[in-house]
mmCIF file with all atom_site columns, C-alpha atoms in Angstrom:
data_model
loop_
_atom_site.group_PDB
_atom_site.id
_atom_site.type_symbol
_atom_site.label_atom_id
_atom_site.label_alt_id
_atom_site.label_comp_id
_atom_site.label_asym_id
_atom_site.label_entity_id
_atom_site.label_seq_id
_atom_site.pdbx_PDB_ins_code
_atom_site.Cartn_x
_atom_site.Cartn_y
_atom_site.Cartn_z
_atom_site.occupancy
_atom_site.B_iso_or_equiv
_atom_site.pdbx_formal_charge
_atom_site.auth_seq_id
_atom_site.auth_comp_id
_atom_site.auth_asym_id
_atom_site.auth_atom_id
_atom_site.pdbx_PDB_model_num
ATOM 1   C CA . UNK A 1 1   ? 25.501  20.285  8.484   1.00 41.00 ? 280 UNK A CA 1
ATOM 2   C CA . UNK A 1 2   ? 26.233  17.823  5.512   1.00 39.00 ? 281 UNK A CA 1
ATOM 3   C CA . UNK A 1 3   ? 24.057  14.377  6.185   1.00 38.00 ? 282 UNK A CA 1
ATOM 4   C CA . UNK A 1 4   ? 24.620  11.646  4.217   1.00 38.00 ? 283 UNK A CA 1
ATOM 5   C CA . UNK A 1 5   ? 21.541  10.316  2.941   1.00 36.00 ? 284 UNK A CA 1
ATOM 6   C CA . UNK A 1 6   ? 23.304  7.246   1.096   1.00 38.00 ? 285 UNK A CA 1
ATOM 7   C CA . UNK A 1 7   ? 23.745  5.678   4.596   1.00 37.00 ? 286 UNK A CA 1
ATOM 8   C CA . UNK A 1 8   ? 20.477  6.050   6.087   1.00 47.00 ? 287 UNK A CA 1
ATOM 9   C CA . UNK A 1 9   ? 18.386  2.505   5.969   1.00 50.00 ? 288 UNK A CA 1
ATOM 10  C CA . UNK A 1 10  ? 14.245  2.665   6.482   1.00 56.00 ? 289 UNK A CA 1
ATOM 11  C CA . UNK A 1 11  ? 13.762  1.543   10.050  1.00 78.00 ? 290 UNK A CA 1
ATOM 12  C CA . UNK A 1 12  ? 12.992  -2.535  10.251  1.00 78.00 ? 291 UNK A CA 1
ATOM 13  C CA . UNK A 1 13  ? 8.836   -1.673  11.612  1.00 86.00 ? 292 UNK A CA 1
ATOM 14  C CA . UNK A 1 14  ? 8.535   0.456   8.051   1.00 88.00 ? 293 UNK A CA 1
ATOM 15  C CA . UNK A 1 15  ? 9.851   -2.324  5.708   1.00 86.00 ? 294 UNK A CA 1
ATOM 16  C CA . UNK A 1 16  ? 7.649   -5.018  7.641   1.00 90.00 ? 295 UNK A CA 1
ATOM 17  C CA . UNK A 1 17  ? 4.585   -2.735  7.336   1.00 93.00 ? 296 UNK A CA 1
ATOM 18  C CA . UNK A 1 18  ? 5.411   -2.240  3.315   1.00 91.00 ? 297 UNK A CA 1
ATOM 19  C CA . UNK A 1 19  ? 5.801   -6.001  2.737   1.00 90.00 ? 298 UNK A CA 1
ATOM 20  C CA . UNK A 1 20  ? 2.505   -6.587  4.068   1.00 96.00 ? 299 UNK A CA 1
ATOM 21  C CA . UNK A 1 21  ? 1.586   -3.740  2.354   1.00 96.00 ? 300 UNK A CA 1
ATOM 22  C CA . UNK A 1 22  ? 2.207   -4.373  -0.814  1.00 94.00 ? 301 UNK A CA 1
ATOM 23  C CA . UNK A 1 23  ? 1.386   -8.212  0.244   1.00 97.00 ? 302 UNK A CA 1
ATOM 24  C CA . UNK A 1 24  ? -2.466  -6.814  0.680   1.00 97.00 ? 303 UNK A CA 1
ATOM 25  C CA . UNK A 1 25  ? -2.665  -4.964  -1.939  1.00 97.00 ? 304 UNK A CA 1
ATOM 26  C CA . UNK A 1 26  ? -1.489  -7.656  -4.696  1.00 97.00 ? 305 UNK A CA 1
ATOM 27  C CA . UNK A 1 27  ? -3.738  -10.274 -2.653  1.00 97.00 ? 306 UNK A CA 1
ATOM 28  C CA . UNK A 1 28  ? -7.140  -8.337  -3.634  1.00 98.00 ? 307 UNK A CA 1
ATOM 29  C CA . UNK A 1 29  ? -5.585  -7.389  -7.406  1.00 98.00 ? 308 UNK A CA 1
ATOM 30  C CA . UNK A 1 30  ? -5.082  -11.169 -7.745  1.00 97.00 ? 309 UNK A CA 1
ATOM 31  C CA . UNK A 1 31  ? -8.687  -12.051 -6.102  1.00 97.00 ? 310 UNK A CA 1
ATOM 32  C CA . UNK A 1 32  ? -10.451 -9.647  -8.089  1.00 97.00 ? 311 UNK A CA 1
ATOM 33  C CA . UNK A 1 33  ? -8.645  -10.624 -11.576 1.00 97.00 ? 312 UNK A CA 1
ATOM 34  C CA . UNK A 1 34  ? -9.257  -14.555 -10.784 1.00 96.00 ? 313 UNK A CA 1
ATOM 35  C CA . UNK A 1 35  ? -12.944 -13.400 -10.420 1.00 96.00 ? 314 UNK A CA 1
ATOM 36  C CA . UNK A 1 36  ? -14.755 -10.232 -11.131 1.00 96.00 ? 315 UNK A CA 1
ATOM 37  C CA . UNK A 1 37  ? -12.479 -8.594  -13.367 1.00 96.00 ? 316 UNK A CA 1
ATOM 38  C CA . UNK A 1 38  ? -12.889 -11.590 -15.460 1.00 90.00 ? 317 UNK A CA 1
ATOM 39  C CA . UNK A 1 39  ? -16.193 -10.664 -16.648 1.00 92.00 ? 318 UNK A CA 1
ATOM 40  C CA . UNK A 1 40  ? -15.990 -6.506  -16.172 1.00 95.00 ? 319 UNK A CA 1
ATOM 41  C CA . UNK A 1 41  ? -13.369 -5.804  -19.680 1.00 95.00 ? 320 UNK A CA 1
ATOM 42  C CA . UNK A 1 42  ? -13.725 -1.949  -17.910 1.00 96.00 ? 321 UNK A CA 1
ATOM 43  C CA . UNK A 1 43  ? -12.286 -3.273  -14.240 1.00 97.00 ? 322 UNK A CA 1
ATOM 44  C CA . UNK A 1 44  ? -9.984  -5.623  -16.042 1.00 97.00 ? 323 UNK A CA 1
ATOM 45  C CA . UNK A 1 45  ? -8.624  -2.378  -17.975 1.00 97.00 ? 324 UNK A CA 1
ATOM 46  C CA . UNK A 1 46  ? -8.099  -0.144  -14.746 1.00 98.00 ? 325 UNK A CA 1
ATOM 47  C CA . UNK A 1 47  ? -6.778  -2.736  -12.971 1.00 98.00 ? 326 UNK A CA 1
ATOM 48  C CA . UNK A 1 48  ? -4.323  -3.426  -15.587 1.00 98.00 ? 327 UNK A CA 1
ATOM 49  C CA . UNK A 1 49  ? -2.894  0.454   -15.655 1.00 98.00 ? 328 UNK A CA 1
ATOM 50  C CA . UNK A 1 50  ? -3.975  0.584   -11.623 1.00 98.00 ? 329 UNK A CA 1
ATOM 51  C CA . UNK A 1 51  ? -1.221  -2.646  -11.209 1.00 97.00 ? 330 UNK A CA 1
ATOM 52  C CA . UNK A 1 52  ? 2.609   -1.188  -12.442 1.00 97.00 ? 331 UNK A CA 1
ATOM 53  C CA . UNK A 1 53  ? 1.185   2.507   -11.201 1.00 98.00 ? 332 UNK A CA 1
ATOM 54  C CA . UNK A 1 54  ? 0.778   0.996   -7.773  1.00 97.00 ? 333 UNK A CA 1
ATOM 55  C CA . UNK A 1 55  ? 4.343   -0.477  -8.097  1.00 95.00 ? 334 UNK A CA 1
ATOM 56  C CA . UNK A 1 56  ? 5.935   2.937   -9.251  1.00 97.00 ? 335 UNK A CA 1
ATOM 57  C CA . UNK A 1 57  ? 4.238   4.832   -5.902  1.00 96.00 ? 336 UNK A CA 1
ATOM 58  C CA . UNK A 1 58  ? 5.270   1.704   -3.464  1.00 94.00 ? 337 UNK A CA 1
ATOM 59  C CA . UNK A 1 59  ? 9.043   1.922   -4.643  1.00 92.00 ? 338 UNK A CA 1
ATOM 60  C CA . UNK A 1 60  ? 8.924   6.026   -4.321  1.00 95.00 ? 339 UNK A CA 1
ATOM 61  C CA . UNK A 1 61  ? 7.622   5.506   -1.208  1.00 93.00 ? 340 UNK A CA 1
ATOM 62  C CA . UNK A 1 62  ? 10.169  3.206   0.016   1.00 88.00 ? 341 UNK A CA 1
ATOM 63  C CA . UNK A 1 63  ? 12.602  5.145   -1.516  1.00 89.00 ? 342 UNK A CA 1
ATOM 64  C CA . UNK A 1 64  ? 11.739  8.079   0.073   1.00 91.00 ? 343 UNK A CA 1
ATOM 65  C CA . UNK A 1 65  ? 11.858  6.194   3.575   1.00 87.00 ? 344 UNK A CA 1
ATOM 66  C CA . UNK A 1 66  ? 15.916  5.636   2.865   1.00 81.00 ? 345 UNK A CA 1
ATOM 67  C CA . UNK A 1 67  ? 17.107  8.583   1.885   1.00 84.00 ? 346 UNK A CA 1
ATOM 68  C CA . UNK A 1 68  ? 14.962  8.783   -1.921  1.00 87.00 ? 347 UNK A CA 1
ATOM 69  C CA . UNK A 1 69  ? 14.911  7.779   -5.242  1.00 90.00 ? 348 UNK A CA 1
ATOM 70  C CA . UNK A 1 70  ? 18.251  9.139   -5.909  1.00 89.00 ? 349 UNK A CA 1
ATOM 71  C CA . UNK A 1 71  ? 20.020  7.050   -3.208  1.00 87.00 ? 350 UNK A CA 1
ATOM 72  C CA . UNK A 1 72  ? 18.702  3.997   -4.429  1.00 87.00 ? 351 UNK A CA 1
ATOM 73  C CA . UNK A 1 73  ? 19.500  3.694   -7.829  1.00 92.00 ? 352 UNK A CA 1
ATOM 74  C CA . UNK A 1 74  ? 17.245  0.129   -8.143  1.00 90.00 ? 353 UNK A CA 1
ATOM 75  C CA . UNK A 1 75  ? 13.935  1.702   -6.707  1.00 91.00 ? 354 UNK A CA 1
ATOM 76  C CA . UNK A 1 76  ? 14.430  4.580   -9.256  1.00 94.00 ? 355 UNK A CA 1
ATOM 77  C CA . UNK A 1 77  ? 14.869  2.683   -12.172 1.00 95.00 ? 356 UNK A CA 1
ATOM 78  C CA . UNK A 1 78  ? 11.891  0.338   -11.295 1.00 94.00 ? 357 UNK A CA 1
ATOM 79  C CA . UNK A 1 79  ? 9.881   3.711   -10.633 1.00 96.00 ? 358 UNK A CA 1
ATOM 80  C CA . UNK A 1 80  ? 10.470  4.704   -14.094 1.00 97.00 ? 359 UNK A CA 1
ATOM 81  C CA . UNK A 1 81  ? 9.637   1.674   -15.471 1.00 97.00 ? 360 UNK A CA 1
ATOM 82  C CA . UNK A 1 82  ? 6.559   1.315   -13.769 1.00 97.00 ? 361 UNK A CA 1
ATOM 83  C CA . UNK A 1 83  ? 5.199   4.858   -14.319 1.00 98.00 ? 362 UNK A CA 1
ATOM 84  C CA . UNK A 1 84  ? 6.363   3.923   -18.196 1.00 98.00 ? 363 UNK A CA 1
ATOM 85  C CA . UNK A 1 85  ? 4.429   0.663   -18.289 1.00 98.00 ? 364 UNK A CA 1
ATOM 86  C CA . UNK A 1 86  ? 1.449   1.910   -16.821 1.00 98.00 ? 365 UNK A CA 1
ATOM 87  C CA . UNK A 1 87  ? 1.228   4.599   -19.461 1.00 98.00 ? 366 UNK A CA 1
ATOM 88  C CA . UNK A 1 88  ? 1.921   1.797   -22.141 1.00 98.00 ? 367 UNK A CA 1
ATOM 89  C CA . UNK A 1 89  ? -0.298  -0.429  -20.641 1.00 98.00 ? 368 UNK A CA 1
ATOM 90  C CA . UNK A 1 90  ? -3.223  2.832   -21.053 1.00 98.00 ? 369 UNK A CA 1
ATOM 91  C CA . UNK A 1 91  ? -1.931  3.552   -24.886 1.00 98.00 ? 370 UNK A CA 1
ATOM 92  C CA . UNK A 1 92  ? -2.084  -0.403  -25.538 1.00 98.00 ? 371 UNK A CA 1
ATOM 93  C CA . UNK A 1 93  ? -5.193  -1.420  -24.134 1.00 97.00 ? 372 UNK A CA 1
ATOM 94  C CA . UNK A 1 94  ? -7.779  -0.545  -27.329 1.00 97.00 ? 373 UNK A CA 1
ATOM 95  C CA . UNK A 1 95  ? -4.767  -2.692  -29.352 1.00 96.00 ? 374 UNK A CA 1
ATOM 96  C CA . UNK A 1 96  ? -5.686  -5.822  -27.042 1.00 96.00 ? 375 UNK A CA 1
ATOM 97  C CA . UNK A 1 97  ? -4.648  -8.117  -24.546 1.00 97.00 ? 376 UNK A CA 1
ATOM 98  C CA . UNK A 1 98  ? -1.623  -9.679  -26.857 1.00 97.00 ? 377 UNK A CA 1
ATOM 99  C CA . UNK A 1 99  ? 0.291   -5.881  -26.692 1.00 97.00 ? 378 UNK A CA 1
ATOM 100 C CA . UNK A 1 100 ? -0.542  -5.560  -22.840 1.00 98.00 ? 379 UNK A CA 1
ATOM 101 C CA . UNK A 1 101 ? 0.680   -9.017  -21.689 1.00 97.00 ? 380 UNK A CA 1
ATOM 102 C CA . UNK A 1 102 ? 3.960   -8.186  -24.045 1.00 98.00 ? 381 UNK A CA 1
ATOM 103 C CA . UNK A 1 103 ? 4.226   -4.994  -22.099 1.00 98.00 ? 382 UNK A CA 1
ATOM 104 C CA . UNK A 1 104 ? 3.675   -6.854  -19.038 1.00 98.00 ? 383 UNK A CA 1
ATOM 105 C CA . UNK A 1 105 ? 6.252   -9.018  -19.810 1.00 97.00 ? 384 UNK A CA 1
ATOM 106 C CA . UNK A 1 106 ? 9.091   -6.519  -20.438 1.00 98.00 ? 385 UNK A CA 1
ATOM 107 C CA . UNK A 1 107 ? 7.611   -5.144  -17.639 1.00 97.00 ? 386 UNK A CA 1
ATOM 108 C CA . UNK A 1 108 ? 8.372   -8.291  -15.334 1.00 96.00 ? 387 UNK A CA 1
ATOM 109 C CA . UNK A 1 109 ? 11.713  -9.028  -16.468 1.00 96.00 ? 388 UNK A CA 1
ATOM 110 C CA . UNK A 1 110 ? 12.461  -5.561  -16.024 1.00 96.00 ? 389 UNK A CA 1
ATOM 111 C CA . UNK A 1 111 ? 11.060  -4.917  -12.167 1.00 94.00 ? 390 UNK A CA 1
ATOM 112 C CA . UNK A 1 112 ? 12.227  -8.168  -11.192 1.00 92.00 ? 391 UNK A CA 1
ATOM 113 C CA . UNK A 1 113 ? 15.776  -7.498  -11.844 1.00 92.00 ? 392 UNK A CA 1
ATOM 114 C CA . UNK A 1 114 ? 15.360  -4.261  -10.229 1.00 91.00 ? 393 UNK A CA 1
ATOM 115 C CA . UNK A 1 115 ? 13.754  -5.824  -7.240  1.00 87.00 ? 394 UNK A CA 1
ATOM 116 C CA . UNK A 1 116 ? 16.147  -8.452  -7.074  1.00 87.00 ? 395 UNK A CA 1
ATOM 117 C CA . UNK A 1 117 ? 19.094  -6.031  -7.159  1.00 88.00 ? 396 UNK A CA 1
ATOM 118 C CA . UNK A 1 118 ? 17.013  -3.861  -4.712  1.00 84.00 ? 397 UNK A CA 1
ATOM 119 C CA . UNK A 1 119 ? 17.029  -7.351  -1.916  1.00 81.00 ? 398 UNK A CA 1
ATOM 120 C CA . UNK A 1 120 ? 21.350  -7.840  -2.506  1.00 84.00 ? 399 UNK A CA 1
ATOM 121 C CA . UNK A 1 121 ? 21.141  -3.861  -1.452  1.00 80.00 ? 400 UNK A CA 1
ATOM 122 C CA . UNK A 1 122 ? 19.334  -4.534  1.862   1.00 73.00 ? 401 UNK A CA 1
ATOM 123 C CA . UNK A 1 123 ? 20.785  -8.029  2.528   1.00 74.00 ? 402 UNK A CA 1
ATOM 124 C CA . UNK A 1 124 ? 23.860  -6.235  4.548   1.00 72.00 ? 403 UNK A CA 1
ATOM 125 C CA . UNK A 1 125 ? 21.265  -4.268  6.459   1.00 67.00 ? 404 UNK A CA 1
ATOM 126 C CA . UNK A 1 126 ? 18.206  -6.890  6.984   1.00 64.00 ? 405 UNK A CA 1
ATOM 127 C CA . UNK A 1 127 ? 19.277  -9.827  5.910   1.00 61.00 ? 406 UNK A CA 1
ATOM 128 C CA . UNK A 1 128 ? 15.728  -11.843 5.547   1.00 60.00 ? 407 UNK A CA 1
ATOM 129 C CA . UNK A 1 129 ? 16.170  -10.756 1.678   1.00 72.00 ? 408 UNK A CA 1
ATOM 130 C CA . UNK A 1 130 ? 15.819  -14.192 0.416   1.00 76.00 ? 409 UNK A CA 1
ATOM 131 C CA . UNK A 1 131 ? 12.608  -14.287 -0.615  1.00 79.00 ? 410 UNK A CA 1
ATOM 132 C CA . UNK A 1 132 ? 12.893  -10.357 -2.402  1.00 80.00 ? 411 UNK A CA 1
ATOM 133 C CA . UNK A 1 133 ? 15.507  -12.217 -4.075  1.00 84.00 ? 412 UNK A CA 1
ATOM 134 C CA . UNK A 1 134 ? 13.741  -14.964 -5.204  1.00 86.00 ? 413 UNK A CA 1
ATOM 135 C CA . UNK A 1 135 ? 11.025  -12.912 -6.246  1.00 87.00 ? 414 UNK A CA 1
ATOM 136 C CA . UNK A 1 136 ? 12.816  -10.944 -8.398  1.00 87.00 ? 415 UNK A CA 1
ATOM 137 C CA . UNK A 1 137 ? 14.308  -13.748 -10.282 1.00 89.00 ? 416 UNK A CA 1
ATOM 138 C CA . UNK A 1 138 ? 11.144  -15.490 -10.642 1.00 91.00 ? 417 UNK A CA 1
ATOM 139 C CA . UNK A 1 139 ? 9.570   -12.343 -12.235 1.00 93.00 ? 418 UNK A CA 1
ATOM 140 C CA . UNK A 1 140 ? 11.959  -12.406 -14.944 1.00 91.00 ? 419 UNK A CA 1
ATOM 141 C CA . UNK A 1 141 ? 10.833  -16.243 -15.514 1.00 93.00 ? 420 UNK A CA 1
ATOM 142 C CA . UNK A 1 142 ? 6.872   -15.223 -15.424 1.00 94.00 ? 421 UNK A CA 1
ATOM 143 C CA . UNK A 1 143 ? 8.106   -12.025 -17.966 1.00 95.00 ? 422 UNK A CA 1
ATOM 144 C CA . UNK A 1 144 ? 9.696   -14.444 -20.644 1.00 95.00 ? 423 UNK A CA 1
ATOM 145 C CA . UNK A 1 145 ? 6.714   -16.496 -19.844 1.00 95.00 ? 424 UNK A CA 1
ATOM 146 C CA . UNK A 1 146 ? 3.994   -13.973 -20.344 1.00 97.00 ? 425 UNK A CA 1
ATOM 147 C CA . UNK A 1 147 ? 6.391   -12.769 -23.650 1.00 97.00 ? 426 UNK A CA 1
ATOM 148 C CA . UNK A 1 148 ? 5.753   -16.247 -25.292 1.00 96.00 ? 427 UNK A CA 1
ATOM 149 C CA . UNK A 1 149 ? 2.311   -16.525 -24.388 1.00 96.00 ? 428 UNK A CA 1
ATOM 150 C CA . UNK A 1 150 ? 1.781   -12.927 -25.923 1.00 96.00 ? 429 UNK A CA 1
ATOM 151 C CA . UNK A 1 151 ? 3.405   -13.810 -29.026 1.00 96.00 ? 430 UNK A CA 1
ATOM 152 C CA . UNK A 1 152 ? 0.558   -17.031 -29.619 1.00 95.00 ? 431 UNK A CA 1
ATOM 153 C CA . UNK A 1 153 ? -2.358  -16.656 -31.135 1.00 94.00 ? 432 UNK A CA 1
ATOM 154 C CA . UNK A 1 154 ? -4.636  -18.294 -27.926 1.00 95.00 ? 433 UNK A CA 1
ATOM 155 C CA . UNK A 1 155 ? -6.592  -15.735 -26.127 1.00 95.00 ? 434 UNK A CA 1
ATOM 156 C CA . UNK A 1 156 ? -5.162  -13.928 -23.512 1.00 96.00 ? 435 UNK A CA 1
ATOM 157 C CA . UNK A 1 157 ? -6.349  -11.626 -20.427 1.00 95.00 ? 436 UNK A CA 1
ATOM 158 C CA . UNK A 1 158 ? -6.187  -10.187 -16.935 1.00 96.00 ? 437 UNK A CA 1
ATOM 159 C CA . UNK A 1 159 ? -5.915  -14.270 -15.284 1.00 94.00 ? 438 UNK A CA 1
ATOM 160 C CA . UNK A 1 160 ? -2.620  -14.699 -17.572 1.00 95.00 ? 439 UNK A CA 1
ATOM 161 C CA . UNK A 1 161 ? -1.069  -12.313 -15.257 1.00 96.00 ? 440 UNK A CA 1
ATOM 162 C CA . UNK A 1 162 ? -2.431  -12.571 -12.240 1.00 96.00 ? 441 UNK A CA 1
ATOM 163 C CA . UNK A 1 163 ? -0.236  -15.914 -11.498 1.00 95.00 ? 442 UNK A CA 1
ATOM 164 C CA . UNK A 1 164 ? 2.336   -13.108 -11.467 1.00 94.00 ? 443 UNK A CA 1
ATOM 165 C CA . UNK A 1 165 ? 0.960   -10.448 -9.057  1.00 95.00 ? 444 UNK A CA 1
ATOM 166 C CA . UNK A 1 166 ? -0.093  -13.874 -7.270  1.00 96.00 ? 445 UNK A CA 1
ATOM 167 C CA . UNK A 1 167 ? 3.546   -15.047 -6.658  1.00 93.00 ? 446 UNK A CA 1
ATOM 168 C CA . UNK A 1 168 ? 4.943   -11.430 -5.890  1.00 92.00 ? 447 UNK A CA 1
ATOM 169 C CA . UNK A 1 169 ? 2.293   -11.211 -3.178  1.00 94.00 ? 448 UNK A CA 1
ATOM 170 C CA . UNK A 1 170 ? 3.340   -14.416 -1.737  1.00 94.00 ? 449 UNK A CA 1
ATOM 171 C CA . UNK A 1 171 ? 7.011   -13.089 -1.965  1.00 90.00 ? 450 UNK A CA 1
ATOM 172 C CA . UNK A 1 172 ? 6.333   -9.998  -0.324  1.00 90.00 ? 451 UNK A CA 1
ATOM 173 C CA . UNK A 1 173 ? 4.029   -12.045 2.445   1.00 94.00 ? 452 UNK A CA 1
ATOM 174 C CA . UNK A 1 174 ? 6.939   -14.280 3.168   1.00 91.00 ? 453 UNK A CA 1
ATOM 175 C CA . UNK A 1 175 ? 9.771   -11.199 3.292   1.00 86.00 ? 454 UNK A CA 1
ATOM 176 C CA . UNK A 1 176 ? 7.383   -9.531  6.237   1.00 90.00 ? 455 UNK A CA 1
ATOM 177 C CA . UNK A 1 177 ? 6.907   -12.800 8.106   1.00 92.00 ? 456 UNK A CA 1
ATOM 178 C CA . UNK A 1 178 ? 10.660  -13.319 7.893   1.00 87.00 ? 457 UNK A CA 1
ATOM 179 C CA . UNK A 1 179 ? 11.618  -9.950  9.035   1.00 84.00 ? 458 UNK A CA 1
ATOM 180 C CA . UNK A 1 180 ? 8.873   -10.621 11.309  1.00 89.00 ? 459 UNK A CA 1
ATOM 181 C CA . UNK A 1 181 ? 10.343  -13.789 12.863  1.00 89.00 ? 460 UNK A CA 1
ATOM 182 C CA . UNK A 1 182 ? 14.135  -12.163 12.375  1.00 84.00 ? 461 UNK A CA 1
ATOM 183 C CA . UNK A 1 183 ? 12.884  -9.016  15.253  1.00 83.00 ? 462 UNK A CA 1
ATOM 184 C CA . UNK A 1 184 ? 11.284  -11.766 17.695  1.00 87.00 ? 463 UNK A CA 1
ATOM 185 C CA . UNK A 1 185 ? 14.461  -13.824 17.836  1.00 86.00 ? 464 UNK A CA 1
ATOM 186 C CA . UNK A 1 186 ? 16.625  -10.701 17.939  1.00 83.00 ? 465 UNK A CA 1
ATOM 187 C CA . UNK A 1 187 ? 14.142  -9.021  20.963  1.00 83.00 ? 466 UNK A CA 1
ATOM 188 C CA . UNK A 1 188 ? 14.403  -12.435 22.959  1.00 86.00 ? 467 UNK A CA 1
ATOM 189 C CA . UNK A 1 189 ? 18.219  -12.324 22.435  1.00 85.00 ? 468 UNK A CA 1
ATOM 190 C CA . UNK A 1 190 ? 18.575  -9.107  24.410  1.00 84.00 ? 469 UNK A CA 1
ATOM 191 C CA . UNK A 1 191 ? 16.355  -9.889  27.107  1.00 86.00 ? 470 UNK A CA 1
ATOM 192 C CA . UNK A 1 192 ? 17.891  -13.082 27.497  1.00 82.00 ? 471 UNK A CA 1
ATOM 193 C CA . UNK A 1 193 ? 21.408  -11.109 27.653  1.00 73.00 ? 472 UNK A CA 1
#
């Protein structure tokens, strides 16, 4: 029996629980870069390869909930990239903080087009995609921002990116409430029917 993996859509509960998921996740990156990454160059330097690796294994993940990478062209392509920047980010770190926040900026333009491409996708089939949306395009923003910085000679580190893991968690925090919100309404509809 031929199915057709193309069609099938993770289930509403999963995509809530990964958007506060990857919500949490980027919350305590953010808090511990603002603060005790700061001052520990070794967390700071984890942290920095820990950051796109976490982004390649939540998009395989997610991809595997809708039928895989393969059937969602977006999610593989931002794999890649993020299993490529982390390794980039590993090779770059004894170069400084300049060659990882270019990386990182690539990086952002890069993901955020592929996120953004990945929310049009699931609009049809969610529709509280707005804020993935959103996101995406304002990754590409913090990317050329992060480029520019990179290419001055002020000093640079783990805070000048954080802003950006700061507004993707409040992107993904707002896509869960939404979706959140979206099921209520929808529930009380059909008991109301």
């Amino acid at each position: 029996m031929k199915t057709d993996t193309h069609a099938k859509s993770p289930d509403r509960d999963w995509l809530k629980t990964y958007y506060y998921l990857r919500f949490a996740i980027s919350a305590i990156w953010v808090a511990l870069a603002f603060t005790v990454a700061k001052a520990v160059p070794p967390l700071a330097a984890v942290m920095l390869v820990a950051y796109p690796a976490w982004d390649a294994l939540a998009n395989y993940l997610d991809a595997s909930r809708s039928g895989g990478l393969a059937s969602n062209k977006s999610q593989m392509l931002n794999f890649i990239v993020s299993i490529v920047t982390a390794v980039a980010v590993a090779a770059t770190l004894p170069h400084g903080m300049h060659a990882v926040l270019q990386i990182f900026g690539v990086w952002a333009v890069l993901s955020g087009l592929f996120q953004l491409l990945t929310g049009v996708r699931r609009w049809k089939s969610y529709g509280a995609q707005w804020a993935m949306i959103l996101s995406g395009a304002q990754s590409g923003l913090a990317g050329a921002h992060m480029l520019i910085k990179a290419a001055g000679a002020a000093p640079v580190g783990i805070a000048d990116i954080a802003p950006y893991a700061a507004f993707g968690a409040f992107y993904f925090l707002v896509s869960a409430v939404s979706l959140t919100i979206s099921d209520v309404r929808r529930r009380a509809k059909a008991v109301a029917a």
